Amino acid sequence: MTEKFEIYYLDDEQDLCDIVEEYGEIANIAVSTFTNHENAIAACADTEPDILFIDYRLQGITGDKVAQRISDAVTKVLVTVELQPPTLAGFSSVLAKPFDLKDFLEIITKYREAKF
Amino acid sequence: MQQKMVSLGELAASMAHDINNPLGVILGYADLLIQTNAVAPSHVKKVESIKKASARIQHIVQSLRKYSRTDSEKKFENCNLQLVIEEAIELARPRLKNESVEVRLQNSVIGEIFCNHIEIEQVLLNLINNSIDAVSRLDDKWIAIETIAEPDKYCVSITDSGLGIASELQYRIFETFFTTKTADRGTGLGLSIIVGILEEHDAQIDYLLNNGHTCFKLSFNKA
């Protein structure tokens, strides 16, 4: 991949962040991960990613509240174990937990192809 | 009973969340070991087995998770009866395998009933679990599930290799808290929950002997 396409992933489970970073390396996609939602919000304000993956159940806050604080220009994907998430407002897609590399790349490919 | 269903739902929701995160770590690292060729070819199958086992846990958790919907969200709709039966069997699969109980699906009928499919799935699952309990100590262990289309209704019979319920106990089996199981295996709520759910569906359950074996027959109006 030569075109710049940047992914942010927010989840308070460090192991899942590590896994997603490795998925990024395998797929040659720039992936930055965050276990703290304030850091993720600050990073989005600084440099908008193409996609922000947000886990629904975060420490002290839910993913939809985080999404509300981020620019509409950022494509947001809700990552969740919920069969029926309480809200999908502000999200473009849902990635069901647990997921593997194939599931993760499917979503990225969809938005990447739309961009380029 | 409604309160118990809500509590079960809350427990299932909490379990789903607590299980899925560590499950995601197991699945993710197993996936990475394969994707990065980090394991010797002789071990790839073992890692694939970890992935498959994780996928099965995921399926079971998702199935349990369905019960977390509250009554306010309860939805009645036309459902394919055969699919509901197959999903209930799938939920019981781990126990069936552990106890080496064979399931015989007979005379499958493609037809629809108007129901809340989660609840009917639970009815079938409870009956299958009761059958597993009943036959687990027998040499001949099987459960036969048969669907029959009658002019206005579909009947599902669940027969197991058990030798029936003692005649002096038959009239009590649908009573709340009545059980023949030991305290660690039965609360006596299973059949009374089933009766409650079926009443809401204008459906019926009957106990009968099928060639000397224990049999419960469910009758549903056609959609």
Coordinates of N, CA and C in Angstrom, one line a residue, chain A residues 44-114:
Chain A
C44 N -6.9 12.2 17.6 CA -7.8 12.5 16.5 C -7.9 14.0 16.2
A45 N -7.8 14.8 17.3 CA -7.8 16.3 17.1 C -6.5 16.7 16.4
D46 N -5.5 16.0 16.7 CA -4.2 16.4 16.2 C -4.0 15.9 14.7
T47 N -4.3 14.7 14.5 CA -4.2 14.1 13.1 C -5.4 13.2 12.9
E48 N -6.3 13.6 12.0 CA -7.5 12.8 11.8 C -7.1 11.5 11.1
P49 N -7.5 10.3 11.6 CA -7.2 9.1 10.9 C -8.3 8.8 9.9
D50 N -8.1 7.8 9.0 CA -9.1 7.5 8.0 C -10.3 6.7 8.7
I51 N -9.9 5.8 9.6 CA -10.9 5.1 10.4 C -10.4 5.1 11.9
L52 N -11.4 5.3 12.7 CA -11.2 5.1 14.2 C -12.1 3.9 14.6
F53 N -11.5 2.9 15.1 CA -12.2 1.7 15.7 C -12.4 2.1 17.2
I54 N -13.6 2.0 17.7 CA -13.8 2.3 19.1 C -14.6 1.1 19.8
D55 N -14.0 0.6 20.8 CA -14.6 -0.4 21.6 C -15.8 0.2 22.4
Y56 N -16.9 -0.6 22.5 CA -18.1 0.0 23.1 C -17.9 0.2 24.7
R57 N -17.5 -0.9 25.3 CA -17.4 -0.8 26.8 C -15.9 -0.4 27.2
L58 N -15.7 0.9 27.4 CA -14.4 1.4 27.9 C -14.5 1.7 29.4
Q59 N -13.3 1.9 30.0 CA -13.3 2.2 31.4 C -14.0 3.6 31.6
G60 N -15.1 3.6 32.3 CA -15.7 4.8 32.7 C -16.5 5.6 31.6
I61 N -16.6 5.0 30.4 CA -17.3 5.7 29.3 C -17.7 4.6 28.3
T62 N -18.7 4.9 27.5 CA -19.0 4.0 26.4 C -18.6 4.6 25.1
G63 N -18.4 3.7 24.1 CA -17.8 4.2 22.8 C -18.6 5.3 22.1
D64 N -19.9 5.2 22.3 CA -20.7 6.3 21.6 C -20.5 7.7 22.1
K65 N -20.2 7.7 23.4 CA -19.8 9.0 24.0 C -18.5 9.5 23.5
V66 N -17.6 8.6 23.3 CA -16.3 9.0 22.7 C -16.5 9.5 21.3
A67 N -17.3 8.8 20.5 CA -17.5 9.1 19.1 C -18.1 10.5 19.0
Q68 N -18.9 10.9 19.9 CA -19.5 12.3 19.9 C -18.5 13.4 20.0
R69 N -17.4 13.0 20.5 CA -16.3 14.1 20.7 C -15.3 14.1 19.6
I70 N -15.6 13.4 18.6 CA -14.6 13.3 17.5 C -15.3 13.8 16.2
S71 N -14.5 14.5 15.4 CA -15.0 15.1 14.1 C -15.8 14.1 13.3
D72 N -16.8 14.7 12.6 CA -17.7 13.8 11.7 C -16.9 13.4 10.5
A73 N -15.7 14.1 10.3 CA -14.9 13.7 9.1 C -14.3 12.4 9.3
V74 N -14.2 11.9 10.5 CA -13.5 10.6 10.8 C -14.5 9.5 10.7
T75 N -14.2 8.5 9.9 CA -15.1 7.3 9.8 C -14.9 6.5 11.1
K76 N -16.0 6.2 11.8 CA -15.9 5.5 13.1 C -16.6 4.1 13.0
V77 N -15.9 3.2 13.5 CA -16.4 1.8 13.5 C -16.6 1.3 15.0
L78 N -17.7 0.9 15.3 CA -18.0 0.4 16.7 C -17.5 -1.0 16.8
V79 N -16.7 -1.3 17.8 CA -16.2 -2.7 18.1 C -17.0 -3.1 19.4
T80 N -17.7 -4.2 19.2 CA -18.6 -4.6 20.4 C -18.9 -6.1 20.4
V81 N -19.3 -6.5 21.6 CA -19.8 -7.9 21.8 C -21.3 -7.9 21.8
E82 N -21.9 -6.7 21.8 CA -23.4 -6.6 21.9 C -24.0 -7.1 20.6
L83 N -25.0 -7.9 20.7 CA -25.8 -8.3 19.6 C -26.6 -7.1 19.0
Q84 N -27.1 -6.4 19.9 CA -27.9 -5.2 19.5 C -27.3 -4.0 20.3
P85 N -26.3 -3.3 19.7 CA -25.7 -2.2 20.5 C -26.8 -1.1 20.8
P86 N -26.8 -0.5 22.0 CA -27.8 0.5 22.3 C -27.9 1.6 21.3
T87 N -26.8 2.0 20.7 CA -26.8 3.0 19.7 C -25.8 2.8 18.6
L88 N -26.1 3.1 17.4 CA -25.2 3.1 16.3 C -25.0 4.5 15.7
A89 N -25.6 5.5 16.4 CA -25.5 6.9 15.9 C -24.0 7.3 15.9
G90 N -23.6 7.8 14.8 CA -22.2 8.3 14.6 C -21.3 7.3 14.1
F91 N -21.7 6.0 14.0 CA -20.8 5.0 13.5 C -21.2 4.5 12.1
S92 N -20.2 4.2 11.3 CA -20.4 3.8 9.9 C -20.6 2.3 9.8
S93 N -19.9 1.5 10.7 CA -20.0 0.1 10.7 C -19.8 -0.5 12.1
V94 N -20.0 -1.8 12.2 CA -19.8 -2.5 13.4 C -18.9 -3.7 13.2
L95 N -17.9 -3.8 14.1 CA -17.0 -5.0 14.0 C -17.3 -5.8 15.3
A96 N -17.8 -7.0 15.1 CA -18.2 -7.8 16.2 C -17.0 -8.5 16.9
K97 N -16.9 -8.4 18.2 CA -15.9 -9.0 19.0 C -16.3 -10.5 19.3
P98 N -15.4 -11.4 19.3 CA -14.0 -11.3 18.9 C -13.8 -11.4 17.4
F99 N -12.8 -10.8 16.9 CA -12.6 -10.8 15.4 C -11.2 -11.3 15.1
D100 N -11.0 -11.6 13.8 CA -9.6 -12.0 13.4 C -9.2 -11.1 12.3
L101 N -8.0 -11.4 11.8 CA -7.4 -10.5 10.8 C -8.3 -10.3 9.6
K102 N -8.9 -11.4 9.2 CA -9.8 -11.3 8.0 C -11.0 -10.3 8.2
D103 N -11.6 -10.4 9.4 CA -12.7 -9.5 9.7 C -12.3 -8.0 9.8
F104 N -11.1 -7.9 10.4 CA -10.5 -6.5 10.5 C -10.2 -5.9 9.2
L105 N -9.6 -6.7 8.3 CA -9.2 -6.2 7.0 C -10.4 -5.9 6.1
E106 N -11.5 -6.7 6.3 CA -12.7 -6.5 5.5 C -13.2 -5.1 5.6
I107 N -13.2 -4.6 6.8 CA -13.8 -3.3 7.0 C -12.8 -2.2 6.5
I108 N -11.5 -2.4 6.7 CA -10.6 -1.5 6.2 C -10.6 -1.4 4.7
T109 N -10.7 -2.6 4.1 CA -10.7 -2.6 2.6 C -11.9 -1.8 2.1
K110 N -13.0 -2.0 2.7 CA -14.2 -1.3 2.3 C -14.0 0.2 2.2
Y111 N -13.5 0.8 3.2 CA -13.4 2.2 3.3 C -12.1 2.7 2.5
R112 N -11.1 1.8 2.4 CA -9.9 2.2 1.7 C -10.3 2.3 0.2
E113 N -11.0 1.3 -0.3 CA -11.4 1.3 -1.7 C -12.3 2.5 -2.0
A114 N -13.1 2.9 -1.1 CA -14.0 4.1 -1.3 C -13.1 5.4 -1.4

